[in-house]
Every structure is written in structure tokens, then in C-alpha cells.
Amino acid sequence: MPADHLKRNFKGYGSRPPNPMWPGGAKLALNFVVNVEEGSEPSIDDGDPETESGLTEGASGNFKVRDLAAESMFEFGSRVGYWRIVRLFEERAMPATIMACALALERNPDIASHVRQTALFDVCAHGWRWEHHRGLDVAEERLRIARAAASIFNTTGKTADGWYCRYGPSINTRRLLSEAGCFLYDSDAYNDELPYWIDVDGKQHLVVPYSLTNNDAKFMRGSIDSGEAFFRMLRESFDMLMSEGQIAPKMMSVGLHLRIAGHPGRAAGLRRFLDYVATHEDQVWVCNRSDIARHWHTHHQPEPTSKKGN
């Protein structure tokens, strides 16, 4: 039988979600995630069988030689995209979460230094590097988690409060995160619009669900094709959640990638959305992901395990 935390739960909060009691009576908690992955992706230089071309402008084929085109598309993200995206947040004094692969920060010291110096950004670990945790044995995965957490602290001076696997978790990931004891939450779930507690080997562990819906990856998958379409998608999600927030406030995650949203036409859509959000500043809580986790730890403590069994 699977461990309790691996059993599927189709009910969740159901028709009566809790009032999250967001600060200031906000109708929505809005979190922007800026993925920093450049330099951590599979590459022949690092001993991988082929060059990673995921979420780039176009793959040239899975050849067993270096794909210099794909490599340079990743480089655009760290050389240009990061600085364009973070400038938009800094100009508006809006916080965001840096969801970083540890190796990417090691190979981009200017980005790591910027994350260290700004109070606007917190950090969520996105793995040691871009790899399949489902292919690691327990001992390997435990070492990767510890290595990622230590590396991120070393490069940024900030603790990675959360965790999110690049390709999805293994059946052991959540247990190993709980065992590590240094994470406030993980985001390896897409099944809700509010955080929730889960029992992991008798210990209560917080899940802050993520979303691939409000995500710039849709540019590369053909779902949206312009900054205007990106803005419209985000605005419509925001408006729906704000309307529902009159009765049942929720959270909204927006995923950004340096090599995608960092390009001018796409960044223009993000800029429009940030300015739109600013017109609702008295009703929305724009926050870090760790802010949401800490709020839940403070205001929504889990029920004792014995009480749940009644």
C-alpha cells in the first residue's frame, strides 16, 4: 500500500474552502515565480547524452552532438532575460520568488549576487540541476536535495524555503524533503488554489500548489503567441479569482522563464499585467511564496493527527 502522502485525494477542500485570511483582507494572494535554470540544463559538456532544448524557440533535433543554437537560447535568459524581468518588478516594488536550480546560480554569479542583495525576492529550490528525480534512487535524491539547499545558501545568502522539482517529484521526494527539515513547503502539486497540510510519516508537511496554467511556457507550446495574449490570459484569471475572492479568496501563481518572458514582446505583456495588478493594490496581496507558506504556518495550523482520524 502507498504511504499516506502518496494516496490520491480527489476531494480536497471541496465546496467549503477555508478563508485564508490573507493580510489586509485581500481577495487574492498573487505570487510571481521567476525560474532561473540557465546553466543547469542537460548538456554534452556536462556529460549528458544530448543538449536540452526544452522551452526554447525551436529544437534542431536530438542529435548526439552539441546543439549550439539551443545553448545560446538558454544563454539569452541569463545574459538578458533575467535583467529585463527583474527590472519590471523592481520598478514597481513588487516581490517575486526566484525558483532556482542550484547549479544555475553557481554558474551565474551576477544573478546570485543580485538575489542576495534584493529584499524583493525569496528563493525556492528547483533542484540541484535540471534532472529527473524519478530516475534517482533514494540515496542519490537525498544527496541532491541537501546539495541544492547548501549551494543556494552559499551563492545567495538566503535559505531556500521551498522546493519544486523540474520534471516532477519521485515517490520519495516529499518524504525526503520532510526528513530534511529545512523547507517550509514544497510546490510539487497542481491540485488546488490554496495551500494544504499533508501527513508525511506522522509529520505535518505543507504543500503550496503551483500552476502551469498561468505560465509563459504556453508560448513555446503554441497556446499563446503574443504579449497581448499573455496579458489577456493572466488578466482573465486574475479577474475571475478576484471576483470569487469576495466569498472565497484563493492564491494565483504566475510562472516566468528568463529565456521566454525575458524577450521584449512577451515582457510587454507581463508589464501590462503588473500595471493592471497595481490598480487593485488595496485588494490583492502580491507576495513571495515563502510569505504564503509562513502565513499558513501561522494562521492555519494542521489539526492533530489523532483528531483527523475521528
PDB file of C-alpha atoms in Angstrom:
ATOM      1  CA  MET A   1       0.000   0.000   0.000  1.00  0.00           C
ATOM      2  CA  PRO A   2       1.288   3.518  -0.755  1.00  0.00           C
ATOM      3  CA  ALA A   3       2.259   5.842   2.065  1.00  0.00           C
ATOM      4  CA  ASP A   4      -0.495   8.238   3.114  1.00  0.00           C
ATOM      5  CA  HIS A   5       1.088  11.205   1.354  1.00  0.00           C
ATOM      6  CA  LEU A   6       1.090   9.267  -1.945  1.00  0.00           C
ATOM      7  CA  LYS A   7      -2.605   8.398  -1.867  1.00  0.00           C
ATOM      8  CA  ARG A   8      -4.662  10.420  -4.327  1.00  0.00           C
ATOM      9  CA  ASN A   9      -7.182  12.875  -2.877  1.00  0.00           C
ATOM     10  CA  PHE A  10      -9.963  13.936  -5.224  1.00  0.00           C
ATOM     11  CA  LYS A  11     -11.943  15.845  -2.602  1.00  0.00           C
ATOM     12  CA  GLY A  12      -9.593  18.495  -1.216  1.00  0.00           C
ATOM     13  CA  TYR A  13     -11.426  21.382   0.420  1.00  0.00           C
ATOM     14  CA  GLY A  14     -14.484  20.665  -1.694  1.00  0.00           C
ATOM     15  CA  SER A  15     -17.308  23.200  -1.705  1.00  0.00           C
ATOM     16  CA  ARG A  16     -16.171  24.803   1.551  1.00  0.00           C
ATOM     17  CA  PRO A  17     -12.586  26.013   1.269  1.00  0.00           C
ATOM     18  CA  PRO A  18     -11.235  27.776   4.345  1.00  0.00           C
ATOM     19  CA  ASN A  19     -10.955  31.531   4.489  1.00  0.00           C
ATOM     20  CA  PRO A  20      -7.195  32.026   4.092  1.00  0.00           C
ATOM     21  CA  MET A  21      -7.401  35.356   5.954  1.00  0.00           C
ATOM     22  CA  TRP A  22      -4.848  36.989   3.670  1.00  0.00           C
ATOM     23  CA  PRO A  23      -3.210  40.107   5.123  1.00  0.00           C
ATOM     24  CA  GLY A  24      -5.292  43.256   4.877  1.00  0.00           C
ATOM     25  CA  GLY A  25      -8.375  41.269   3.928  1.00  0.00           C
ATOM     26  CA  ALA A  26      -7.004  40.722   0.413  1.00  0.00           C
ATOM     27  CA  LYS A  27      -9.232  38.850  -2.004  1.00  0.00           C
ATOM     28  CA  LEU A  28      -6.275  37.166  -3.680  1.00  0.00           C
ATOM     29  CA  ALA A  29      -2.679  36.210  -2.895  1.00  0.00           C
ATOM     30  CA  LEU A  30      -0.651  36.652  -6.080  1.00  0.00           C
ATOM     31  CA  ASN A  31       2.810  35.136  -6.450  1.00  0.00           C
ATOM     32  CA  PHE A  32       5.136  35.547  -9.431  1.00  0.00           C
ATOM     33  CA  VAL A  33       7.725  32.822  -9.946  1.00  0.00           C
ATOM     34  CA  VAL A  34      10.896  33.629 -11.896  1.00  0.00           C
ATOM     35  CA  ASN A  35      12.597  30.399 -12.954  1.00  0.00           C
ATOM     36  CA  VAL A  36      16.401  30.537 -13.038  1.00  0.00           C
ATOM     37  CA  GLU A  37      17.564  27.413 -14.878  1.00  0.00           C
ATOM     38  CA  GLU A  38      20.201  28.573 -17.366  1.00  0.00           C
ATOM     39  CA  GLY A  39      23.398  26.574 -16.985  1.00  0.00           C
ATOM     40  CA  SER A  40      21.753  23.714 -15.115  1.00  0.00           C
ATOM     41  CA  GLU A  41      20.077  22.096 -18.119  1.00  0.00           C
ATOM     42  CA  PRO A  42      21.386  18.837 -19.627  1.00  0.00           C
ATOM     43  CA  SER A  43      24.336  19.420 -21.937  1.00  0.00           C
ATOM     44  CA  ILE A  44      27.008  17.350 -23.589  1.00  0.00           C
ATOM     45  CA  ASP A  45      29.668  19.468 -21.883  1.00  0.00           C
ATOM     46  CA  ASP A  46      28.305  18.200 -18.543  1.00  0.00           C
ATOM     47  CA  GLY A  47      28.379  14.576 -19.680  1.00  0.00           C
ATOM     48  CA  ASP A  48      24.749  14.273 -20.735  1.00  0.00           C
ATOM     49  CA  PRO A  49      23.890  12.355 -23.928  1.00  0.00           C
ATOM     50  CA  GLU A  50      22.362  15.372 -25.667  1.00  0.00           C
ATOM     51  CA  THR A  51      21.708  19.098 -25.427  1.00  0.00           C
ATOM     52  CA  GLU A  52      18.489  20.178 -23.695  1.00  0.00           C
ATOM     53  CA  SER A  53      16.214  22.176 -25.987  1.00  0.00           C
ATOM     54  CA  GLY A  54      13.089  22.307 -23.816  1.00  0.00           C
ATOM     55  CA  LEU A  55      11.269  25.626 -23.688  1.00  0.00           C
ATOM     56  CA  THR A  56      13.431  27.177 -26.386  1.00  0.00           C
ATOM     57  CA  GLU A  57      12.386  28.779 -29.667  1.00  0.00           C
ATOM     58  CA  GLY A  58      12.763  25.519 -31.554  1.00  0.00           C
ATOM     59  CA  ALA A  59      14.665  22.278 -31.237  1.00  0.00           C
ATOM     60  CA  SER A  60      17.001  21.253 -34.043  1.00  0.00           C
ATOM     61  CA  GLY A  61      16.709  17.557 -33.302  1.00  0.00           C
ATOM     62  CA  ASN A  62      18.018  15.109 -30.728  1.00  0.00           C
ATOM     63  CA  PHE A  63      21.480  14.692 -32.191  1.00  0.00           C
ATOM     64  CA  LYS A  64      24.337  13.311 -30.106  1.00  0.00           C
ATOM     65  CA  VAL A  65      26.391  16.429 -30.676  1.00  0.00           C
ATOM     66  CA  ARG A  66      26.217  19.882 -29.067  1.00  0.00           C
ATOM     67  CA  ASP A  67      23.231  21.967 -30.144  1.00  0.00           C
ATOM     68  CA  LEU A  68      24.851  25.391 -30.169  1.00  0.00           C
ATOM     69  CA  ALA A  69      21.589  27.087 -31.132  1.00  0.00           C
ATOM     70  CA  ALA A  70      19.744  25.730 -28.082  1.00  0.00           C
ATOM     71  CA  GLU A  71      22.707  26.557 -25.837  1.00  0.00           C
ATOM     72  CA  SER A  72      22.678  30.184 -26.948  1.00  0.00           C
ATOM     73  CA  MET A  73      18.908  30.418 -26.383  1.00  0.00           C
ATOM     74  CA  PHE A  74      19.469  29.401 -22.776  1.00  0.00           C
ATOM     75  CA  GLU A  75      22.286  31.944 -22.531  1.00  0.00           C
ATOM     76  CA  PHE A  76      19.910  34.711 -23.591  1.00  0.00           C
ATOM     77  CA  GLY A  77      17.948  34.054 -20.415  1.00  0.00           C
ATOM     78  CA  SER A  78      20.831  34.755 -18.051  1.00  0.00           C
ATOM     79  CA  ARG A  79      22.533  37.414 -20.176  1.00  0.00           C
ATOM     80  CA  VAL A  80      19.429  39.491 -20.990  1.00  0.00           C
ATOM     81  CA  GLY A  81      16.131  37.980 -19.865  1.00  0.00           C
ATOM     82  CA  TYR A  82      16.764  37.973 -16.121  1.00  0.00           C
ATOM     83  CA  TRP A  83      17.636  41.647 -16.028  1.00  0.00           C
ATOM     84  CA  ARG A  84      14.632  42.677 -18.117  1.00  0.00           C
ATOM     85  CA  ILE A  85      12.189  40.720 -15.967  1.00  0.00           C
ATOM     86  CA  VAL A  86      13.547  41.756 -12.570  1.00  0.00           C
ATOM     87  CA  ARG A  87      13.642  45.390 -13.670  1.00  0.00           C
ATOM     88  CA  LEU A  88       9.876  45.269 -14.200  1.00  0.00           C
ATOM     89  CA  PHE A  89       9.371  44.058 -10.624  1.00  0.00           C
ATOM     90  CA  GLU A  90      11.864  46.477  -9.128  1.00  0.00           C
ATOM     91  CA  GLU A  91      10.348  49.483 -10.886  1.00  0.00           C
ATOM     92  CA  ARG A  92       7.023  48.633  -9.240  1.00  0.00           C
ATOM     93  CA  ALA A  93       8.492  47.426  -5.924  1.00  0.00           C
ATOM     94  CA  MET A  94       6.666  44.113  -6.420  1.00  0.00           C
ATOM     95  CA  PRO A  95       8.031  40.918  -4.855  1.00  0.00           C
ATOM     96  CA  ALA A  96       8.627  37.651  -6.690  1.00  0.00           C
ATOM     97  CA  THR A  97      10.026  34.201  -5.985  1.00  0.00           C
ATOM     98  CA  ILE A  98      13.242  33.039  -7.596  1.00  0.00           C
ATOM     99  CA  MET A  99      12.713  29.344  -8.357  1.00  0.00           C
ATOM    100  CA  ALA A 100      16.320  28.385  -8.985  1.00  0.00           C
ATOM    101  CA  CYS A 101      18.324  25.333  -9.893  1.00  0.00           C
ATOM    102  CA  ALA A 102      21.356  25.489  -7.629  1.00  0.00           C
ATOM    103  CA  LEU A 103      23.867  24.884 -10.422  1.00  0.00           C
ATOM    104  CA  ALA A 104      22.389  27.768 -12.437  1.00  0.00           C
ATOM    105  CA  LEU A 105      23.107  30.175  -9.583  1.00  0.00           C
ATOM    106  CA  GLU A 106      26.640  28.830  -9.239  1.00  0.00           C
ATOM    107  CA  ARG A 107      27.257  29.488 -12.943  1.00  0.00           C
ATOM    108  CA  ASN A 108      25.592  32.901 -12.920  1.00  0.00           C
ATOM    109  CA  PRO A 109      27.273  34.718 -10.012  1.00  0.00           C
ATOM    110  CA  ASP A 110      25.915  38.126 -11.055  1.00  0.00           C
ATOM    111  CA  ILE A 111      22.360  36.796 -10.779  1.00  0.00           C
ATOM    112  CA  ALA A 112      23.148  35.113  -7.458  1.00  0.00           C
ATOM    113  CA  SER A 113      24.623  38.372  -6.170  1.00  0.00           C
ATOM    114  CA  HIS A 114      21.524  40.279  -7.254  1.00  0.00           C
ATOM    115  CA  VAL A 115      19.241  37.785  -5.469  1.00  0.00           C
ATOM    116  CA  ARG A 116      21.419  38.160  -2.377  1.00  0.00           C
ATOM    117  CA  GLN A 117      21.154  41.949  -2.369  1.00  0.00           C
ATOM    118  CA  THR A 118      17.452  42.467  -3.041  1.00  0.00           C
ATOM    119  CA  ALA A 119      14.782  42.172  -0.374  1.00  0.00           C
ATOM    120  CA  LEU A 120      12.067  41.730  -3.020  1.00  0.00           C
ATOM    121  CA  PHE A 121      12.916  38.125  -3.896  1.00  0.00           C
ATOM    122  CA  ASP A 122      12.836  34.921  -1.877  1.00  0.00           C
ATOM    123  CA  VAL A 123      14.151  31.581  -3.148  1.00  0.00           C
ATOM    124  CA  CYS A 124      12.532  28.233  -3.862  1.00  0.00           C
ATOM    125  CA  ALA A 125      14.899  25.365  -4.738  1.00  0.00           C
ATOM    126  CA  HIS A 126      14.290  23.977  -8.223  1.00  0.00           C
ATOM    127  CA  GLY A 127      16.623  21.050  -7.738  1.00  0.00           C
ATOM    128  CA  TRP A 128      20.401  20.741  -7.862  1.00  0.00           C
ATOM    129  CA  ARG A 129      20.202  20.814 -11.647  1.00  0.00           C
ATOM    130  CA  TRP A 130      17.638  20.146 -14.355  1.00  0.00           C
ATOM    131  CA  GLU A 131      17.125  16.401 -13.946  1.00  0.00           C
ATOM    132  CA  HIS A 132      14.513  13.700 -13.455  1.00  0.00           C
ATOM    133  CA  HIS A 133      14.145  12.961  -9.752  1.00  0.00           C
ATOM    134  CA  ARG A 134      12.067   9.942 -10.715  1.00  0.00           C
ATOM    135  CA  GLY A 135      15.269   8.389 -12.064  1.00  0.00           C
ATOM    136  CA  LEU A 136      17.235   8.770  -8.821  1.00  0.00           C
ATOM    137  CA  ASP A 137      17.440   6.199  -6.072  1.00  0.00           C
ATOM    138  CA  VAL A 138      16.684   7.309  -2.516  1.00  0.00           C
ATOM    139  CA  ALA A 139      20.310   7.878  -1.513  1.00  0.00           C
ATOM    140  CA  GLU A 140      21.051   9.914  -4.665  1.00  0.00           C
ATOM    141  CA  GLU A 141      17.949  12.038  -4.247  1.00  0.00           C
ATOM    142  CA  ARG A 142      18.670  12.730  -0.578  1.00  0.00           C
ATOM    143  CA  LEU A 143      22.143  13.964  -1.536  1.00  0.00           C
ATOM    144  CA  ARG A 144      20.781  16.133  -4.373  1.00  0.00           C
ATOM    145  CA  ILE A 145      18.302  17.826  -2.050  1.00  0.00           C
ATOM    146  CA  ALA A 146      20.967  18.543   0.578  1.00  0.00           C
ATOM    147  CA  ARG A 147      23.433  19.724  -2.068  1.00  0.00           C
ATOM    148  CA  ALA A 148      20.889  22.077  -3.642  1.00  0.00           C
ATOM    149  CA  ALA A 149      19.901  23.636  -0.315  1.00  0.00           C
ATOM    150  CA  ALA A 150      23.537  24.164   0.741  1.00  0.00           C
ATOM    151  CA  SER A 151      24.547  25.565  -2.638  1.00  0.00           C
ATOM    152  CA  ILE A 152      21.700  28.080  -2.810  1.00  0.00           C
ATOM    153  CA  PHE A 153      22.514  29.375   0.647  1.00  0.00           C
ATOM    154  CA  ASN A 154      26.171  29.652  -0.311  1.00  0.00           C
ATOM    155  CA  THR A 155      25.531  31.620  -3.516  1.00  0.00           C
ATOM    156  CA  THR A 156      22.678  33.867  -2.363  1.00  0.00           C
ATOM    157  CA  GLY A 157      22.966  34.030   1.410  1.00  0.00           C
ATOM    158  CA  LYS A 158      19.272  33.078   1.508  1.00  0.00           C
ATOM    159  CA  THR A 159      17.657  29.858   2.656  1.00  0.00           C
ATOM    160  CA  ALA A 160      15.578  28.089   0.030  1.00  0.00           C
ATOM    161  CA  ASP A 161      12.287  27.962   1.923  1.00  0.00           C
ATOM    162  CA  GLY A 162      10.545  25.758  -0.629  1.00  0.00           C
ATOM    163  CA  TRP A 163      11.172  23.021  -3.169  1.00  0.00           C
ATOM    164  CA  TYR A 164       9.891  22.285  -6.680  1.00  0.00           C
ATOM    165  CA  CYS A 165      11.226  19.505  -8.935  1.00  0.00           C
ATOM    166  CA  ARG A 166      11.951  20.357 -12.555  1.00  0.00           C
ATOM    167  CA  TYR A 167      10.283  17.259 -14.050  1.00  0.00           C
ATOM    168  CA  GLY A 168       8.004  16.348 -11.192  1.00  0.00           C
ATOM    169  CA  PRO A 169       8.830  14.523  -7.947  1.00  0.00           C
ATOM    170  CA  SER A 170       9.694  10.912  -7.335  1.00  0.00           C
ATOM    171  CA  ILE A 171       7.628   8.822  -4.939  1.00  0.00           C
ATOM    172  CA  ASN A 172      10.308   9.589  -2.332  1.00  0.00           C
ATOM    173  CA  THR A 173      10.739  13.347  -2.808  1.00  0.00           C
ATOM    174  CA  ARG A 174       8.194  14.633  -0.307  1.00  0.00           C
ATOM    175  CA  ARG A 175       9.332  12.197   2.364  1.00  0.00           C
ATOM    176  CA  LEU A 176      12.948  13.291   1.853  1.00  0.00           C
ATOM    177  CA  LEU A 177      12.005  16.978   1.996  1.00  0.00           C
ATOM    178  CA  SER A 178      10.136  16.406   5.256  1.00  0.00           C
ATOM    179  CA  GLU A 179      13.080  14.417   6.573  1.00  0.00           C
ATOM    180  CA  ALA A 180      15.500  17.239   5.679  1.00  0.00           C
ATOM    181  CA  GLY A 181      13.559  19.566   7.972  1.00  0.00           C
ATOM    182  CA  CYS A 182      14.787  22.795   6.350  1.00  0.00           C
ATOM    183  CA  PHE A 183      11.876  23.509   3.996  1.00  0.00           C
ATOM    184  CA  LEU A 184       8.675  25.361   4.890  1.00  0.00           C
ATOM    185  CA  TYR A 185       6.811  23.821   1.954  1.00  0.00           C
ATOM    186  CA  ASP A 186       7.021  22.111  -1.392  1.00  0.00           C
ATOM    187  CA  SER A 187       5.186  23.050  -4.581  1.00  0.00           C
ATOM    188  CA  ASP A 188       5.216  19.665  -6.305  1.00  0.00           C
ATOM    189  CA  ALA A 189       1.446  19.691  -6.798  1.00  0.00           C
ATOM    190  CA  TYR A 190      -1.043  21.339  -9.135  1.00  0.00           C
ATOM    191  CA  ASN A 191      -4.260  20.241  -7.479  1.00  0.00           C
ATOM    192  CA  ASP A 192      -5.540  23.277  -5.572  1.00  0.00           C
ATOM    193  CA  GLU A 193      -5.654  27.059  -5.301  1.00  0.00           C
ATOM    194  CA  LEU A 194      -4.893  27.104  -1.587  1.00  0.00           C
ATOM    195  CA  PRO A 195      -2.085  25.569   0.489  1.00  0.00           C
ATOM    196  CA  TYR A 196      -2.843  22.404   2.420  1.00  0.00           C
ATOM    197  CA  TRP A 197      -1.242  20.160   5.002  1.00  0.00           C
ATOM    198  CA  ILE A 198      -0.415  16.534   4.367  1.00  0.00           C
ATOM    199  CA  ASP A 199       0.770  13.803   6.718  1.00  0.00           C
ATOM    200  CA  VAL A 200       4.230  12.510   5.820  1.00  0.00           C
ATOM    201  CA  ASP A 201       5.274   9.658   8.089  1.00  0.00           C
ATOM    202  CA  GLY A 202       3.455  11.203  11.058  1.00  0.00           C
ATOM    203  CA  LYS A 203       4.758  14.724  10.439  1.00  0.00           C
ATOM    204  CA  GLN A 204       2.624  17.529   9.028  1.00  0.00           C
ATOM    205  CA  HIS A 205       4.080  18.934   5.797  1.00  0.00           C
ATOM    206  CA  LEU A 206       2.816  21.986   3.897  1.00  0.00           C
ATOM    207  CA  VAL A 207       2.091  21.929   0.171  1.00  0.00           C
ATOM    208  CA  VAL A 208       1.777  25.259  -1.652  1.00  0.00           C
ATOM    209  CA  PRO A 209       0.427  24.172  -5.055  1.00  0.00           C
ATOM    210  CA  TYR A 210       1.938  25.565  -8.242  1.00  0.00           C
ATOM    211  CA  SER A 211       0.313  26.027 -11.659  1.00  0.00           C
ATOM    212  CA  LEU A 212       1.424  25.500 -15.242  1.00  0.00           C
ATOM    213  CA  THR A 213      -1.696  27.287 -16.472  1.00  0.00           C
ATOM    214  CA  ASN A 214      -0.664  30.896 -15.887  1.00  0.00           C
ATOM    215  CA  ASN A 215       2.779  30.168 -17.265  1.00  0.00           C
ATOM    216  CA  ASP A 216       4.846  31.574 -20.109  1.00  0.00           C
ATOM    217  CA  ALA A 217       5.688  28.002 -21.194  1.00  0.00           C
ATOM    218  CA  LYS A 218       2.495  28.268 -23.231  1.00  0.00           C
ATOM    219  CA  PHE A 219       4.402  30.465 -25.681  1.00  0.00           C
ATOM    220  CA  MET A 220       6.649  27.533 -26.581  1.00  0.00           C
ATOM    221  CA  ARG A 221       3.743  25.113 -26.802  1.00  0.00           C
ATOM    222  CA  GLY A 222       1.738  27.240 -29.205  1.00  0.00           C
ATOM    223  CA  SER A 223      -1.117  28.131 -26.843  1.00  0.00           C
ATOM    224  CA  ILE A 224      -0.342  31.866 -26.904  1.00  0.00           C
ATOM    225  CA  ASP A 225       1.596  33.845 -29.461  1.00  0.00           C
ATOM    226  CA  SER A 226       1.896  37.438 -28.271  1.00  0.00           C
ATOM    227  CA  GLY A 227       2.374  39.665 -25.265  1.00  0.00           C
ATOM    228  CA  GLU A 228      -1.238  40.749 -25.700  1.00  0.00           C
ATOM    229  CA  ALA A 229      -2.445  37.136 -25.469  1.00  0.00           C
ATOM    230  CA  PHE A 230      -0.282  36.558 -22.374  1.00  0.00           C
ATOM    231  CA  PHE A 231      -1.666  39.676 -20.718  1.00  0.00           C
ATOM    232  CA  ARG A 232      -5.233  38.695 -21.563  1.00  0.00           C
ATOM    233  CA  MET A 233      -4.794  35.177 -20.168  1.00  0.00           C
ATOM    234  CA  LEU A 234      -3.333  36.478 -16.900  1.00  0.00           C
ATOM    235  CA  ARG A 235      -5.898  39.264 -16.586  1.00  0.00           C
ATOM    236  CA  GLU A 236      -8.846  36.921 -17.109  1.00  0.00           C
ATOM    237  CA  SER A 237      -7.531  34.504 -14.470  1.00  0.00           C
ATOM    238  CA  PHE A 238      -6.910  37.406 -12.103  1.00  0.00           C
ATOM    239  CA  ASP A 239     -10.378  38.899 -12.643  1.00  0.00           C
ATOM    240  CA  MET A 240     -12.113  35.566 -12.069  1.00  0.00           C
ATOM    241  CA  LEU A 241     -10.214  34.922  -8.851  1.00  0.00           C
ATOM    242  CA  MET A 242     -10.775  38.476  -7.609  1.00  0.00           C
ATOM    243  CA  SER A 243     -14.498  38.093  -8.224  1.00  0.00           C
ATOM    244  CA  GLU A 244     -14.600  34.766  -6.368  1.00  0.00           C
ATOM    245  CA  GLY A 245     -12.474  36.329  -3.654  1.00  0.00           C
ATOM    246  CA  GLN A 246     -15.497  38.272  -2.437  1.00  0.00           C
ATOM    247  CA  ILE A 247     -16.612  34.969  -0.895  1.00  0.00           C
ATOM    248  CA  ALA A 248     -13.675  32.547  -1.117  1.00  0.00           C
ATOM    249  CA  PRO A 249     -10.201  34.119  -1.508  1.00  0.00           C
ATOM    250  CA  LYS A 250      -7.579  31.981  -3.223  1.00  0.00           C
ATOM    251  CA  MET A 251      -3.995  32.202  -4.487  1.00  0.00           C
ATOM    252  CA  MET A 252      -2.648  32.611  -8.022  1.00  0.00           C
ATOM    253  CA  SER A 253       0.791  31.594  -9.287  1.00  0.00           C
ATOM    254  CA  VAL A 254       2.350  33.062 -12.441  1.00  0.00           C
ATOM    255  CA  GLY A 255       5.347  31.206 -13.888  1.00  0.00           C
ATOM    256  CA  LEU A 256       8.040  33.049 -15.852  1.00  0.00           C
ATOM    257  CA  HIS A 257      11.221  31.837 -17.565  1.00  0.00           C
ATOM    258  CA  LEU A 258      14.189  34.043 -18.375  1.00  0.00           C
ATOM    259  CA  ARG A 259      14.556  32.733 -21.925  1.00  0.00           C
ATOM    260  CA  ILE A 260      10.815  33.074 -22.629  1.00  0.00           C
ATOM    261  CA  ALA A 261       9.213  36.054 -20.878  1.00  0.00           C
ATOM    262  CA  GLY A 262      12.572  37.790 -20.996  1.00  0.00           C
ATOM    263  CA  HIS A 263      12.111  38.593 -24.686  1.00  0.00           C
ATOM    264  CA  PRO A 264      10.720  42.097 -25.391  1.00  0.00           C
ATOM    265  CA  GLY A 265       7.333  41.281 -26.919  1.00  0.00           C
ATOM    266  CA  ARG A 266       6.497  38.806 -24.170  1.00  0.00           C
ATOM    267  CA  ALA A 267       7.850  41.049 -21.419  1.00  0.00           C
ATOM    268  CA  ALA A 268       5.498  43.737 -22.715  1.00  0.00           C
ATOM    269  CA  GLY A 269       2.556  41.509 -21.801  1.00  0.00           C
ATOM    270  CA  LEU A 270       3.983  40.938 -18.341  1.00  0.00           C
ATOM    271  CA  ARG A 271       4.485  44.681 -17.906  1.00  0.00           C
ATOM    272  CA  ARG A 272       0.847  45.342 -18.792  1.00  0.00           C
ATOM    273  CA  PHE A 273      -0.302  42.752 -16.281  1.00  0.00           C
ATOM    274  CA  LEU A 274       1.849  44.151 -13.476  1.00  0.00           C
ATOM    275  CA  ASP A 275       0.399  47.600 -14.113  1.00  0.00           C
ATOM    276  CA  TYR A 276      -3.105  46.118 -14.147  1.00  0.00           C
ATOM    277  CA  VAL A 277      -2.480  44.392 -10.808  1.00  0.00           C
ATOM    278  CA  ALA A 278      -1.252  47.710  -9.378  1.00  0.00           C
ATOM    279  CA  THR A 279      -4.686  49.234  -9.975  1.00  0.00           C
ATOM    280  CA  HIS A 280      -6.055  46.694  -7.451  1.00  0.00           C
ATOM    281  CA  GLU A 281      -3.336  47.133  -4.835  1.00  0.00           C
ATOM    282  CA  ASP A 282      -5.821  47.596  -1.992  1.00  0.00           C
ATOM    283  CA  GLN A 283      -7.464  44.215  -2.759  1.00  0.00           C
ATOM    284  CA  VAL A 284      -4.600  41.905  -3.774  1.00  0.00           C
ATOM    285  CA  TRP A 285      -1.630  40.663  -1.767  1.00  0.00           C
ATOM    286  CA  VAL A 286       1.364  40.433  -4.104  1.00  0.00           C
ATOM    287  CA  CYS A 287       3.786  38.290  -2.156  1.00  0.00           C
ATOM    288  CA  ASN A 288       6.672  35.863  -2.056  1.00  0.00           C
ATOM    289  CA  ARG A 289       5.956  32.162  -1.977  1.00  0.00           C
ATOM    290  CA  SER A 290       7.577  31.921   1.445  1.00  0.00           C
ATOM    291  CA  ASP A 291       5.164  34.652   2.635  1.00  0.00           C
ATOM    292  CA  ILE A 292       2.254  32.386   1.746  1.00  0.00           C
ATOM    293  CA  ALA A 293       3.877  29.414   3.499  1.00  0.00           C
ATOM    294  CA  ARG A 294       4.622  31.405   6.650  1.00  0.00           C
ATOM    295  CA  HIS A 295       1.111  32.837   6.675  1.00  0.00           C
ATOM    296  CA  TRP A 296      -0.298  29.302   6.517  1.00  0.00           C
ATOM    297  CA  HIS A 297       2.040  28.060   9.224  1.00  0.00           C
ATOM    298  CA  THR A 298       0.899  30.934  11.462  1.00  0.00           C
ATOM    299  CA  HIS A 299      -2.833  31.127  10.762  1.00  0.00           C
ATOM    300  CA  HIS A 300      -3.777  27.626   9.590  1.00  0.00           C
ATOM    301  CA  GLN A 301      -2.064  25.095  11.777  1.00  0.00           C
ATOM    302  CA  PRO A 302      -2.942  21.489  10.898  1.00  0.00           C
ATOM    303  CA  GLU A 303      -5.278  19.502  13.047  1.00  0.00           C
ATOM    304  CA  PRO A 304      -3.616  16.926  15.302  1.00  0.00           C
ATOM    305  CA  THR A 305      -3.264  13.574  13.581  1.00  0.00           C
ATOM    306  CA  SER A 306      -5.433  11.874  16.239  1.00  0.00           C
ATOM    307  CA  LYS A 307      -8.258  14.341  15.645  1.00  0.00           C
ATOM    308  CA  LYS A 308      -8.123  13.765  11.888  1.00  0.00           C
ATOM    309  CA  GLY A 309      -8.709  10.087  12.434  1.00  0.00           C
ATOM    310  CA  ASN A 310     -12.057  10.689  14.230  1.00  0.00           C
TER     311      ASN A 310
END
